[in-house]
Amino acid sequence: MKITMAHGSGGRATAELIDSIFKKAGGNPILDMMEDSAVVDGCGKIAVTTDSFVVTPLMFRGGDIGRLAVCGTVNDLLARGATPKYITTAYIIEEGADTELLDMIAQSAARTAKEAGVTIIAGDTKVIEGSGGIYINTTGVGFLDGNTDIKSSNCRVGDKLILSGTLGDHHAAILSERMDIQNDIKSDCAPLGGMVSEMMSAGVKIRAMRDVTRGGLGTVLNELCRASACGFELQEDDIPVSAAVSAFSKILGLNIMHMGNEGKLIAVVVPEDAERALQLIKSSKYGENAAIIGTVTDSGQVEVMTAIGGRRIVTELYGEGLPRIC
Amino acid sequence: MKITMAHGSGGRATAELIDSIFKKAGGNPILDMMEDSAVVDGCGKIAVTTDSFVVTPLMFRGGDIGRLAVCGTVNDLLARGATPKYITTAYIIEEGADTELLDMIAQSAARTAKEAGVTIIAGDTKVIEGSGGIYINTTGVGFLDGNTDIKSSNCRVGDKLILSGTLGDHHAAILSERMDIQNDIKSDCAPLGGMVSEMMSAGVKIRAMRDVTRGGLGTVLNELCRASACGFELQEDDIPVSAAVSAFSKILGLNIMHMGNEGKLIAVVVPEDAERALQLIKSSKYGENAAIIGTVTDSGQVEVMTAIGGRRIVTELYGEGLPRIC
């Protein structure tokens, strides 16, 4: 079945679309109430984040827009040390979209929500003219205890920087799909709750945490530099990159530091906890390639030390890295 | 300046766009932190709702997509008896959009948030190909005390149905803009916190509340019928409609019961509180035309009694009322 403008009317056709696809994929007592707002319990400090996903193609090796939309938002909550609990999913659908495709995407979002331990508690469906595209906004709500204070401005000189795995996989996977290049590169799109809860419950002193998405590691680290008035010194050889992505980026002249990721986080931790944090991440799901890649400095910039003794400054991304990467 | 794909990169160009437009329009200490998630305080029961706005045109008599996006979400929180507190705004912008227009919209959203008493605590900006369109998702978070139990399934036979003002204004305003018809009809787009807090603090026993948006009153009442296994009997003469909208709908053959609104709510209240609730709404901002328009029955359907003694059944909207009305 093809989506028509009537599916965006708010009337019977919208209700039928919701019943046949979204409720089936991710129904639960809160969502099934179909109220104007979901009412849920919660106490203490609340984390809230929002993200829209416009990735193309909608399905790609290693994931799809539904899984991506849940992971991106869940990981943003985790980055503040919050336990992700609730998520909303709002679809903007272009007329002509295939309901079978929509169904697969909604089911993937629901499966990923289950994996990440979040409940989909509210949704929305709008239809616009176009040619079958699908956009998803997800907003996440998580809870954290009053003592948790993880934020970009907390980095201190001497802190260690841990990266949870290889860089560039999502970027390379999306670009491969678009250019119709056959390779084994898959998006890293994943919810990172396992590694964060391991670190939190082990009492690792985390100063700052960020998920490394569009804009890449270079952009995120420059943002931390500004927020904390600090710098970073990275060892190039310590930065994990898969052989396939490394070759891919060299052929296309891409800077690995600006390539987007969807299942990677950086944690800035106090030096005495760094090795322990690394082992906790490495033994968690999606963390096997984690590495300590650098140290916080007072230089005010992000410097990468190369194997042959060189020093490169990494700026944030300017201009477009890869349009519609997420 | 025109929006380019680089404004969606997540790098420097995105940051400059956020600084020059969104922060300027609605900055606050929480949003300015630019973290992956906002962390806020809260306790007890939490209400959460999400809505995407795809209205066209972006500016219309009585409002714009920015004001609409805040009002729609705030009113959904109010419908559960929650006090709206936080809102997120996520923009999907088509390449070529004018930054001056975007600025006006972001400022309107910020002004409306202030009027509604909500703080914008998180945001997102994505850019897609296209021809200057703008879509906004807003997700709202509100708080309510543990005893509040306002929901669609609570209606009981004999309860009174109050409508907070005239029907059809938003629908007629949007359609007038598109058809280039000159008239004085304005969108009713408004945040309805005043009337709800008046009723709540006066202890009015509200069974159910809904904002009456796309799909119109007919659709919302049919949803209540299903949720509460009840019916409604409405007096046609009691339903407030402005003379201009009434004439407009007759000329175009529109059913007022399926016309969309963006600043109207219905409250189903216990009969003994109905008159008091009506007076509270009437004396509040945006409530001057409120009326008691009907009663909850056990008929299982929505019946409208006409002035000449007829009886009409009102179904929910099927098919498209007006594409991209909100």
Short mmCIF file of C-alpha atoms in Angstrom, two decimals, chain A residues 37-48 141-143, chain B residues 39-48 77-78 80-87 117-118 121 140-146 148 196 200:
data_model
loop_
_atom_site.label_atom_id
_atom_site.label_comp_id
_atom_site.label_asym_id
_atom_site.label_seq_id
_atom_site.Cartn_x
_atom_site.Cartn_y
_atom_site.Cartn_z
CA SER A 37 0.21 13.08 26.28
CA ALA A 38 1.68 10.03 27.93
CA VAL A 39 1.81 10.17 31.72
CA VAL A 40 4.65 8.27 33.34
CA ASP A 41 6.35 8.10 36.73
CA GLY A 42 9.70 9.62 37.47
CA CYS A 43 11.59 11.37 40.17
CA GLY A 44 14.78 13.32 40.69
CA LYS A 45 16.74 14.66 37.76
CA ILE A 46 15.44 14.18 34.25
CA ALA A 47 17.46 14.16 31.03
CA VAL A 48 15.74 15.16 27.80
CA VAL A 141 13.61 10.99 28.54
CA GLY A 142 15.96 9.46 31.07
CA PHE A 143 16.58 9.72 34.78
CA VAL B 39 19.14 17.71 32.55
CA VAL B 40 16.29 19.23 34.51
CA ASP B 41 14.58 18.71 37.84
CA GLY B 42 11.23 17.07 38.23
CA CYS B 43 9.34 14.81 40.50
CA GLY B 44 6.14 12.81 40.60
CA LYS B 45 4.18 12.08 37.46
CA ILE B 46 5.53 13.27 34.14
CA ALA B 47 3.50 13.95 30.97
CA VAL B 48 5.25 13.63 27.60
CA LEU B 77 0.22 18.35 27.88
CA LEU B 78 -2.60 20.48 29.30
CA ARG B 80 -3.85 15.46 30.63
CA GLY B 81 -4.02 18.04 33.40
CA ALA B 82 -0.25 18.50 33.40
CA THR B 83 1.56 21.79 33.91
CA PRO B 84 3.73 22.26 30.80
CA LYS B 85 7.31 22.91 31.84
CA TYR B 86 9.83 21.99 29.13
CA ILE B 87 9.77 21.74 25.35
CA GLY B 117 5.49 29.17 30.56
CA VAL B 118 7.68 26.47 29.01
CA ILE B 121 15.65 22.80 26.75
CA GLY B 140 6.78 18.59 25.61
CA VAL B 141 7.36 17.56 29.19
CA GLY B 142 4.98 18.53 31.98
CA PHE B 143 4.35 17.54 35.56
CA LEU B 144 1.18 16.58 37.35
CA ASP B 145 0.34 15.55 40.86
CA GLY B 146 -0.37 11.95 41.66
CA THR B 148 -4.77 13.90 38.64
CA VAL B 196 -6.76 24.74 32.43
CA MET B 200 -7.54 22.70 38.09
#
